[in-house]
Tab-separated table of C-alpha atoms and ligand atoms in Angstrom:
chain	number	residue	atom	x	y	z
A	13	UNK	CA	59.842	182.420	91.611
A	14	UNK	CA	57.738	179.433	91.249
A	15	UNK	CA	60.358	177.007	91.550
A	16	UNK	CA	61.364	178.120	95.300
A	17	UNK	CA	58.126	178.688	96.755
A	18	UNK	CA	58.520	179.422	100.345
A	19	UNK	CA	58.802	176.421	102.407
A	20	UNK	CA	58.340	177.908	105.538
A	21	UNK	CA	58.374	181.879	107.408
A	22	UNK	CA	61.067	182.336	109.838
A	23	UNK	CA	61.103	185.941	112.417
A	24	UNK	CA	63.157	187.578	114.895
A	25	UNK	CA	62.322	190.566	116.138
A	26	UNK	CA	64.278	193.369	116.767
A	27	UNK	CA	65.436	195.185	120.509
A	28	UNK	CA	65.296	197.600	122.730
A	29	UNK	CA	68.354	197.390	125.526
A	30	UNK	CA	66.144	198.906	129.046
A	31	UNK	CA	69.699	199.666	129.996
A	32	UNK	CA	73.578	198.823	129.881
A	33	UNK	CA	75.040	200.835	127.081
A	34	UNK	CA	78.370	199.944	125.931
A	35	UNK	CA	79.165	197.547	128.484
A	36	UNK	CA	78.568	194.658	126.069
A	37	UNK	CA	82.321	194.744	124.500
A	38	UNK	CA	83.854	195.687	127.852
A	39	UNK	CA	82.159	192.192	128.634
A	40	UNK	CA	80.063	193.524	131.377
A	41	UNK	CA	76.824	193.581	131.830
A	42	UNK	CA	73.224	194.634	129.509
A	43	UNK	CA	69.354	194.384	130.174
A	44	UNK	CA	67.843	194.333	126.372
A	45	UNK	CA	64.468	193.013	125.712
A	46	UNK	CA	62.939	191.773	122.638
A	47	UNK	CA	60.045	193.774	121.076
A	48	UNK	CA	57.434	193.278	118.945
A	49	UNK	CA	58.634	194.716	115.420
A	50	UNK	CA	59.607	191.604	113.523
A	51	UNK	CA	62.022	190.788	110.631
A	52	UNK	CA	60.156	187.829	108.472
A	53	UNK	CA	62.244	185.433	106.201
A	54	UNK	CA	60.082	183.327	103.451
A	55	UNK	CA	62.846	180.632	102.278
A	56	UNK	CA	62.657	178.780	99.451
A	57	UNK	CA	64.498	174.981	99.034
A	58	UNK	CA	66.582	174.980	95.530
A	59	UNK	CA	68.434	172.162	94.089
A	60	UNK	CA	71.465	174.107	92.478
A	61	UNK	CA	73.233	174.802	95.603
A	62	UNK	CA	72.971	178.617	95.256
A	63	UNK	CA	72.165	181.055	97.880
A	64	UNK	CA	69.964	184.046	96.828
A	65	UNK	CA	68.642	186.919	99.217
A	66	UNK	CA	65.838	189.700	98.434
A	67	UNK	CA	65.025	192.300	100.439
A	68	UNK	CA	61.690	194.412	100.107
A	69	UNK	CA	64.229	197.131	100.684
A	70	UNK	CA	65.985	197.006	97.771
A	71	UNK	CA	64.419	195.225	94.020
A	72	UNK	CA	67.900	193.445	93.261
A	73	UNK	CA	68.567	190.481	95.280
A	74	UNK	CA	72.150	188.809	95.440
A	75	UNK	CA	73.063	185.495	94.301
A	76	UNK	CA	76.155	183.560	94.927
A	77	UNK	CA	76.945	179.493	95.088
A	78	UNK	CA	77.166	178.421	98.574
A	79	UNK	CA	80.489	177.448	97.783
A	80	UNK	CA	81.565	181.004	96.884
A	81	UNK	CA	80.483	182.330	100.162
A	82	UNK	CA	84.185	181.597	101.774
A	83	UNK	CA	85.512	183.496	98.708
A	84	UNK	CA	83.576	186.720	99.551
A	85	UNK	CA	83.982	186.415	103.887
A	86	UNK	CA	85.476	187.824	105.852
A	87	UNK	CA	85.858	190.707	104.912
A	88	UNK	CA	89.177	192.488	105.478
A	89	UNK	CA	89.228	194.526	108.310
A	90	UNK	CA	88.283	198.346	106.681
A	91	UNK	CA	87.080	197.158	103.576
A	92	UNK	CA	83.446	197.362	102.600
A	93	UNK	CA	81.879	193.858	102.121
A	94	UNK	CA	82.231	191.980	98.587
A	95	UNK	CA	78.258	192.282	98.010
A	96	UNK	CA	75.593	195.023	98.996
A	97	UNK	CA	76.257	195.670	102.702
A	98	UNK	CA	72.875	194.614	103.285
A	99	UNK	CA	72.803	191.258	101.919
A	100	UNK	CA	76.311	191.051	103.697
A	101	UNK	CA	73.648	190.176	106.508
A	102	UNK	CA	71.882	187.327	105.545
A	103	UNK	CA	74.788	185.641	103.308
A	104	UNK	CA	77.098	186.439	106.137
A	105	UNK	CA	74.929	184.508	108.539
A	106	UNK	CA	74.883	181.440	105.874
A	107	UNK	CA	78.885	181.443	105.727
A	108	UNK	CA	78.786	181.375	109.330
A	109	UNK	CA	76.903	178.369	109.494
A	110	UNK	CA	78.762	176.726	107.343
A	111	UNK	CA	82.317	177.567	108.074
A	112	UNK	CA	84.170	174.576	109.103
A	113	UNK	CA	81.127	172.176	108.144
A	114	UNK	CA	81.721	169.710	105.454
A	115	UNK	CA	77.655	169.268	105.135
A	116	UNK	CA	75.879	169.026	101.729
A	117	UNK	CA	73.036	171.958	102.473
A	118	UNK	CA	70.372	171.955	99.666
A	119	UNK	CA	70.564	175.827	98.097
A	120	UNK	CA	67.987	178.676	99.238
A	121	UNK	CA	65.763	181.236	98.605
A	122	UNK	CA	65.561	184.284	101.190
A	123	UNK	CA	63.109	186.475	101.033
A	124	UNK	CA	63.433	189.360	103.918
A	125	UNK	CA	60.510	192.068	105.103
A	126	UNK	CA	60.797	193.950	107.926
A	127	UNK	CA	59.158	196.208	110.490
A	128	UNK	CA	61.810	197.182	112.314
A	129	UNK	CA	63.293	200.777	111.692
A	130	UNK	CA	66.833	200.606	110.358
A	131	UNK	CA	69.605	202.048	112.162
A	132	UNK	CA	67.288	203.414	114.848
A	133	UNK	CA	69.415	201.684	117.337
A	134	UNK	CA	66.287	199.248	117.541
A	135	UNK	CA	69.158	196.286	116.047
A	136	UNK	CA	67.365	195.868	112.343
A	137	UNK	CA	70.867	193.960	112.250
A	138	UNK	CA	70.077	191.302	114.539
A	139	UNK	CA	66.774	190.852	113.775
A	140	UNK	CA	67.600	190.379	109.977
A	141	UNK	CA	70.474	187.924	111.282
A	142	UNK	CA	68.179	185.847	113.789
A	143	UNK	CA	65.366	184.987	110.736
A	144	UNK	CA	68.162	183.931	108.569
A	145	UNK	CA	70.290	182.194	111.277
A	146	UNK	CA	66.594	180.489	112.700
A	147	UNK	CA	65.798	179.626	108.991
A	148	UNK	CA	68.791	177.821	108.131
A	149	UNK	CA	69.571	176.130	110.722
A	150	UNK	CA	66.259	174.219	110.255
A	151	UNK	CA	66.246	173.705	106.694
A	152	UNK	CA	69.778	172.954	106.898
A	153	UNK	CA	69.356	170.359	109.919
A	154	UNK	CA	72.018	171.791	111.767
A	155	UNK	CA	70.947	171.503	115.749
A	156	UNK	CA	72.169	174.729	116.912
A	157	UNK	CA	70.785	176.295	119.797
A	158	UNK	CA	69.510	179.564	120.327
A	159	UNK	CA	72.616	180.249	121.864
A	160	UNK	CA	74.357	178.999	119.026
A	161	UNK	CA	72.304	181.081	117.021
A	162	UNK	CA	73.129	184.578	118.326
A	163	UNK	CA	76.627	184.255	118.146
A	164	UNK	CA	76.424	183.135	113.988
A	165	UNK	CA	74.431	186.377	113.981
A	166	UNK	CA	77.012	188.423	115.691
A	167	UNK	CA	80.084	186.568	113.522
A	168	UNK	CA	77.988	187.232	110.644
A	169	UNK	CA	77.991	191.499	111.865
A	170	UNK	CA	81.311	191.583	112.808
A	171	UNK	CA	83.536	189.209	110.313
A	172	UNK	CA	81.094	189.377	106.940
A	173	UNK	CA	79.323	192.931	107.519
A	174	UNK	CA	82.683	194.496	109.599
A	175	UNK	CA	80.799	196.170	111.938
A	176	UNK	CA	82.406	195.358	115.641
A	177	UNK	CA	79.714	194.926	117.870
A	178	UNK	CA	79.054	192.733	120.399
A	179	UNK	CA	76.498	189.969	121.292
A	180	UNK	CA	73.495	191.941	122.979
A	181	UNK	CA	71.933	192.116	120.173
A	182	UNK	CA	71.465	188.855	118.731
A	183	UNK	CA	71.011	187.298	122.212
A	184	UNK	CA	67.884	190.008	122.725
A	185	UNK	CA	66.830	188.977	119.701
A	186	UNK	CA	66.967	185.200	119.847
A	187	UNK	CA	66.125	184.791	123.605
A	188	UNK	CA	63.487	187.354	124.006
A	189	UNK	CA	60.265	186.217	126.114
A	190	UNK	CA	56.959	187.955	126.439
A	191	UNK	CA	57.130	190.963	129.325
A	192	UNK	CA	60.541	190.066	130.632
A	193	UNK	CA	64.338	191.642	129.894
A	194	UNK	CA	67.278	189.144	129.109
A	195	UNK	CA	70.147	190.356	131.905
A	196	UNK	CA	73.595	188.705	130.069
A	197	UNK	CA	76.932	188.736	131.539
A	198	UNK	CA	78.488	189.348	128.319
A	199	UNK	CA	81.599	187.517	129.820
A	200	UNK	CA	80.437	184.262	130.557
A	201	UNK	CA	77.269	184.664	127.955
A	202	UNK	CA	75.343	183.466	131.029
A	203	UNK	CA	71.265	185.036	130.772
A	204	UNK	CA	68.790	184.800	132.699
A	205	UNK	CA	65.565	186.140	132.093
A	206	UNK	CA	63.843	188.973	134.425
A	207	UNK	CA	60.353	189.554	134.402
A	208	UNK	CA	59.155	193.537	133.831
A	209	UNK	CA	55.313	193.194	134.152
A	210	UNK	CA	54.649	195.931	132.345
A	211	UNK	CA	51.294	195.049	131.264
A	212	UNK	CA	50.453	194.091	135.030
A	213	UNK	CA	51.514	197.179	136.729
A	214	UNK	CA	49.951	199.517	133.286
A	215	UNK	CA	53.435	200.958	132.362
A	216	UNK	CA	54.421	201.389	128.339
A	217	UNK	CA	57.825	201.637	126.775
A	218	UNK	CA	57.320	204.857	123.848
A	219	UNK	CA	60.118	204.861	121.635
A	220	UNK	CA	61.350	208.373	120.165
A	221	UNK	CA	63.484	207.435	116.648
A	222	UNK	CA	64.942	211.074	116.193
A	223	UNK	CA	65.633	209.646	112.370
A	224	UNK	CA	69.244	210.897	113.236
A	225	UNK	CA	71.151	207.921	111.994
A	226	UNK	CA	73.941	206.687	113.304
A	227	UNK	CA	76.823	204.691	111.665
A	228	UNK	CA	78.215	201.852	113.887
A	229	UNK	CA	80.701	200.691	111.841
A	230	UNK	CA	82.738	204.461	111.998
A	231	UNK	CA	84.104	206.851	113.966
A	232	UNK	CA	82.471	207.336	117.398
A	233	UNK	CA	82.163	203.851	118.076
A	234	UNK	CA	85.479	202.426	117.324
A	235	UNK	CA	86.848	205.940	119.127
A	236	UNK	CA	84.727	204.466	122.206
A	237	UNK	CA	86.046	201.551	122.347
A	238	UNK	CA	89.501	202.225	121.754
A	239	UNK	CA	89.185	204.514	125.013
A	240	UNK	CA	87.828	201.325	127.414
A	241	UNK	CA	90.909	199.573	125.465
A	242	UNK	CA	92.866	201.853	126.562
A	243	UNK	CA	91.198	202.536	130.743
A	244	UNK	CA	90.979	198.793	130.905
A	245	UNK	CA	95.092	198.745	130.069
A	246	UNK	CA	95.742	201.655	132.315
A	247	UNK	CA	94.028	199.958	135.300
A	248	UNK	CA	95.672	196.681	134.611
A	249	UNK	CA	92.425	194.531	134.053
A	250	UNK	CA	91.746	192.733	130.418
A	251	UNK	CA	88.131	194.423	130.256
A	252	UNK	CA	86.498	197.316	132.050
A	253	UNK	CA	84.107	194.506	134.005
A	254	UNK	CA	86.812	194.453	136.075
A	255	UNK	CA	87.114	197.713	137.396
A	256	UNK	CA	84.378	198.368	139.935
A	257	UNK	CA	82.599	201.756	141.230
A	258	UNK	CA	84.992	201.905	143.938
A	259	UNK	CA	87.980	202.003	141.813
A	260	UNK	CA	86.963	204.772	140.549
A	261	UNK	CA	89.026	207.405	142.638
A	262	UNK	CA	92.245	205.332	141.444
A	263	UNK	CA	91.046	205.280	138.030
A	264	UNK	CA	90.708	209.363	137.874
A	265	UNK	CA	94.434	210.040	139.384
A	266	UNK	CA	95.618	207.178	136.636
A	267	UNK	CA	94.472	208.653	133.666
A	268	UNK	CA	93.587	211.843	131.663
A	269	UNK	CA	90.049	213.222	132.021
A	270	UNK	CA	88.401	211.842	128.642
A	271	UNK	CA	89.733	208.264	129.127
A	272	UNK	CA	88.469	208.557	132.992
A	273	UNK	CA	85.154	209.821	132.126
A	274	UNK	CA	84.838	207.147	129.204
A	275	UNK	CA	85.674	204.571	131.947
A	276	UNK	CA	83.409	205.940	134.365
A	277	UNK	CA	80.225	205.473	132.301
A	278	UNK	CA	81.209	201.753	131.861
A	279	UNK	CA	82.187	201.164	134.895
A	280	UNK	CA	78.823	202.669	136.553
A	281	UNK	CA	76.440	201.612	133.670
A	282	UNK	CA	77.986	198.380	134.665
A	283	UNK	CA	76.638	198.933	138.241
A	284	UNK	CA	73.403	200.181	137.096
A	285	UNK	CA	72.517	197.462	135.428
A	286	UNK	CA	72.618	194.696	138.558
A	287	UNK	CA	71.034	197.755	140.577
A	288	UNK	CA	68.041	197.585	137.584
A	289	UNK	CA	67.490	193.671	137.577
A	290	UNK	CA	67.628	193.836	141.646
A	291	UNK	CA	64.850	196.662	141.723
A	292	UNK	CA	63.031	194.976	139.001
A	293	UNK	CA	63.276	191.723	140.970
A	294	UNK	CA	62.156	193.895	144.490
A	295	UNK	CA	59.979	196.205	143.640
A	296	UNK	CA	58.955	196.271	139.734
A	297	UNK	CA	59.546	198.479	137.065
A	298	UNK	CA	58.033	201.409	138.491
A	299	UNK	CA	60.824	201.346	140.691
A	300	UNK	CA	63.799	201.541	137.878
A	301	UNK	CA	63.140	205.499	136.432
A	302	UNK	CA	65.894	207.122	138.473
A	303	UNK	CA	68.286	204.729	136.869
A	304	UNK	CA	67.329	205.010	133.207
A	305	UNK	CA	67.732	208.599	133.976
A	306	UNK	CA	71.211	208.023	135.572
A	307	UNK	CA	72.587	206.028	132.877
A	308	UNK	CA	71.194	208.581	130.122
A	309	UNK	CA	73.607	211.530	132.189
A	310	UNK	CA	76.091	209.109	132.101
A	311	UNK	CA	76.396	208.572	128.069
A	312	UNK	CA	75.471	212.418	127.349
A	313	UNK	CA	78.519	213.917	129.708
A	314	UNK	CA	80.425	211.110	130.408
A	315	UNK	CA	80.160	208.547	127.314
A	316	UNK	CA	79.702	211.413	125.423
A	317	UNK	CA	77.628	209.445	122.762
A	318	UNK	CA	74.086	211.300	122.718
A	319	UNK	CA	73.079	214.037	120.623
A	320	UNK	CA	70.641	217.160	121.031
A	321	UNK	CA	67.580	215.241	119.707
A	322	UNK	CA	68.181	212.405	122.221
A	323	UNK	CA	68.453	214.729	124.585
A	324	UNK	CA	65.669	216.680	124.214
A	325	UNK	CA	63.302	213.507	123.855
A	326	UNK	CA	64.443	212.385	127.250
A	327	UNK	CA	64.462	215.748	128.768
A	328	UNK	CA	60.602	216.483	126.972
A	329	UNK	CA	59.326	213.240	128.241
A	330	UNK	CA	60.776	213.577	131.600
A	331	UNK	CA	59.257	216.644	132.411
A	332	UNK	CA	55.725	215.253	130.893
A	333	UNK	CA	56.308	213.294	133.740
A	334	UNK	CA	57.719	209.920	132.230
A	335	UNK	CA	58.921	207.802	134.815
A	336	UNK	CA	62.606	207.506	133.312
A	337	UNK	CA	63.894	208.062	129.752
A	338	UNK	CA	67.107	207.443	127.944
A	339	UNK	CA	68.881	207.192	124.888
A	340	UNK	CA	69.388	203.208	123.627
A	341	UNK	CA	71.526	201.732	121.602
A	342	UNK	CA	74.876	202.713	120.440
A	343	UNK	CA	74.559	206.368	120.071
A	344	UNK	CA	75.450	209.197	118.076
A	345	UNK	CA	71.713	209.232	116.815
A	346	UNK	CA	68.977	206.462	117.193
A	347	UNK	CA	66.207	206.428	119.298
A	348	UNK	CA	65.537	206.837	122.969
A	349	UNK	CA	63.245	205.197	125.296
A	350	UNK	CA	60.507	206.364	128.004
A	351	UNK	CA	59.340	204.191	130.603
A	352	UNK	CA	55.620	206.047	131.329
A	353	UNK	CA	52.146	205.025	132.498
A	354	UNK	CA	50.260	203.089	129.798
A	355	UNK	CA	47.641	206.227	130.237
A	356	UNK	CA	49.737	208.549	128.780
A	357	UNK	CA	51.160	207.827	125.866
A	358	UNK	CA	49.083	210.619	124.006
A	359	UNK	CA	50.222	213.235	126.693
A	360	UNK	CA	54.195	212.554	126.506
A	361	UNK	CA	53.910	211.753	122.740
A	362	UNK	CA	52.519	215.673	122.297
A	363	UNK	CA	55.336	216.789	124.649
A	364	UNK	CA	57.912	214.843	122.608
A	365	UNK	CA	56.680	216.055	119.086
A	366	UNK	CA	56.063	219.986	120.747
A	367	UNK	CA	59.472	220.033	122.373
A	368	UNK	CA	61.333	219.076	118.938
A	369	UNK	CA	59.397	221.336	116.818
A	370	UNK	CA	60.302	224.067	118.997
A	371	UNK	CA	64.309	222.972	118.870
A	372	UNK	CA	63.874	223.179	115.480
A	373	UNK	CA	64.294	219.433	114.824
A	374	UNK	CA	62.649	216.741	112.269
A	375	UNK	CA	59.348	215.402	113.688
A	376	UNK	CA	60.362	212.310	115.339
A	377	UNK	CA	58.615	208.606	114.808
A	378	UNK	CA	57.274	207.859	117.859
A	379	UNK	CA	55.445	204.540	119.203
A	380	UNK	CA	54.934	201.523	122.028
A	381	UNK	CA	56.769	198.753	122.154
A	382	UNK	CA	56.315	195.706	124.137
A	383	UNK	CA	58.645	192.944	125.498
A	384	UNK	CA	58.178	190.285	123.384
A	385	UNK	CA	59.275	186.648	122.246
A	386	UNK	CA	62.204	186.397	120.306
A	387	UNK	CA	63.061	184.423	117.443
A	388	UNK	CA	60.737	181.777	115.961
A	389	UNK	CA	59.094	180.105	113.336
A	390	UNK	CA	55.920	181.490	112.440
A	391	UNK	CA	54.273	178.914	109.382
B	410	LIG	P1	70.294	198.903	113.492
B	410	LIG	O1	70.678	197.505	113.802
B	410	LIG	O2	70.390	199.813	114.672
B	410	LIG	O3	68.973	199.026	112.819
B	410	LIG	P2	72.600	198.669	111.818
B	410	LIG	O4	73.424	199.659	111.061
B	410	LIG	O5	73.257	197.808	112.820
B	410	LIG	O6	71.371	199.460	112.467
B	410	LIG	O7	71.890	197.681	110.803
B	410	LIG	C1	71.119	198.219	109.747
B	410	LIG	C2	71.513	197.560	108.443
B	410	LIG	O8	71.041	196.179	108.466
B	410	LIG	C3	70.845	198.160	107.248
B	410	LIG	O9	71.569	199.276	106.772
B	410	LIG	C4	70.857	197.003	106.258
B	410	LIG	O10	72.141	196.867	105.690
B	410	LIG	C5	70.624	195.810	107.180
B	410	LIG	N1	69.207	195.466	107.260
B	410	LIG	C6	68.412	195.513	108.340
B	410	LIG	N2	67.155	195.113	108.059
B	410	LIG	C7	67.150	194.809	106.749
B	410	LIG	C8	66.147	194.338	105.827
B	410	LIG	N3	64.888	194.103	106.215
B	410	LIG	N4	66.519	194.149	104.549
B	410	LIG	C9	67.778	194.367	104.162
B	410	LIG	N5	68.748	194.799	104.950
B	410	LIG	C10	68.454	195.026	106.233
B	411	LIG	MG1	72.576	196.929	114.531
């Protein structure tokens, strides 16, 4: 490895969304923050115009010519990626940034370590995406903005990895700042960022990872969002954004009871999240529990996208008196969050690991995490 010594360490870390769970691809609105579990690239300059990626997860990196990348991407819709799904990641990200570009890019060496927890729902993805996408675009010279930057990631997920998500993600993950939430209109890609002072007011964020994993790219999800498809159709609108609380009575006579209730979370997770930024904005995160607890009911009965585990880390940490809890991320496994006073993280930690050991269930990994800047370079 001599000849590509590192030139330079690129991060992005990954996310946790506060709240706003599935509204991202029915383009309304989500209140993610950047945390403080990192994804590091080291990148190496070559001359041979070759693009290889290591992972310490794995001990066989991928190599392909730059010029091969628009052979192997996109990747038909279905099919499994042309190289190891993970290094569909960062070499997706690289096609990305080159697509269209006639632009003689010197070749690279990626090296990738991360502490973020894959498929926790903590976005691993866009954090591995954000140190590649930061890295290149300097090395490369290419100018693009953070902006810029989360969308490559999310074009790299959806067209090179096939997994159909949406921007939250990356954006968290580029445009993170220290204590404060990112609130994007995932219509108009418009964020803003809203300060949480957690640190001022002593609150903590514990994370529960119930190690139940979830696969994004299958089942559930696409089921999900085949249902707002279809609600958003039904009520005549091109995306459920457009179909507000008070539609709601019109929307439950319209259509059958699953669609309705699948519409109902989105529409008032949708609703929850302006409600969150404004009480933020009023009277601090203290003030936001009753709606992380809202918005969990919402995706266990109506969303229908929790599971026991979740559940019983947000009901355990509730009644160890957590100020609100939730499930985050897409679902069907993954982690959930408690909002709780910085003082007692021990107590509603032993409450968490007591009430899954009495369900029966895997010890879960459990831990702080704070609001945080997003993507950078670090040397
Ligand atoms: P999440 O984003 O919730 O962690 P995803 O399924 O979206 O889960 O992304 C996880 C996938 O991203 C992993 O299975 C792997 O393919 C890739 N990935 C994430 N971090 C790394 C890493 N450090 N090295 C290699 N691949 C990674
Ligand atoms: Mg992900």
């Amino acid at each position: 490895m001599t000849a590509h010594e590192p030139v330079g360490l690129w991060s992005a870390p990954g996310r946790v969304n506060l709240i706003g769970e599935h509204t991202d691809y029915n383009e309304g609105f989500v209140l993610p923050f950047a945390i403080s579990h990192r994804t590091v690239a080291a990148v190496g300059l070559r001359d041979d115009a070759r693009i290889r990626v290591a992972s310490t997860f794995t001990n066989e990196p991928v190599e392909v010519a730059l010029a091969e990348l628009n052979t192997l991407f996109p990747t038909p819709a279905g099919s499994a990626p042309a190289v190891p799904e993970w290094a569909a990641y960062p070499l997706g990200v690289a096609w990305a940034l080159l697509a269209d570009r006639a632009i003689d890019v010197p070749g690279v060496d990626i090296a990738i370590a991360s502490e973020v927890p894959v498929g926790a729902g903590l976005s691993s993805s866009a954090a591995i995406e954000g140190a590649a996408a930061s890295a290149l675009n300097e090395l490369w010279s290419l100018g693009l903005s953070a902006k810029e930057l989360a969308s490559i990631g999310r074009t790299a997920e959806n067209e090179a990895v096939g997994a159909p998500t949406g921007i939250m993600d990356q954006t968290a993950s580029m445009l993170g700042e220290p204590d404060a939430a990112v609130f994007l209109d995932c219509r108009s890609l418009q964020s803003e960022l809203v300060p949480l002072g957690m640190a001022e007011a002593h609150l903590a964020i514990l994370v529960i990872d119930t190690h139940v994993k979830h696969a994004h790219a299958t089942g559930g999800y696409r089921d999900r969002r085949d249902a707002c498809e279809r609600g958003a159709a039904i009520m005549g609108v091109s995306a459920l954004r457009d179909v507000s609380v008070a539609d709601l009575d019109r929307a439950a006579e319209l259509m059958d009871d699953v669609t309705f209730r699948r519409v109902r979370h989105i529409v008032t997770e949708n609703q929850r999240v302006l409600d969150t930024v404004e009480v933020l904005r009023a009277e601090g995160a203290r003030a936001i529990g009753d709606l992380l607890v809202a918005s969990h009911a919402s995706m266990r009965y109506d969303f229908e996208i929790s599971v026991a585990e979740l559940d019983t880390a947000v009901d355990a940490a509730l009644a160890a008196g957590a100020i609100g809890a939730r499930m985050t991320g897409g679902g069907f496994g993954g982690a959930g969050i408690a909002l709780i006073e910085a003082s007692a993280v021990d107590a509603v930690s032993a409450a968490v690991l007591t009430a899954f050991a009495d369900a029966g269930f895997a010890a879960p990994n459990l831990f702080t995490v704070a609001p945080s800047i997003g993507a950078h370079r670090d040397e």
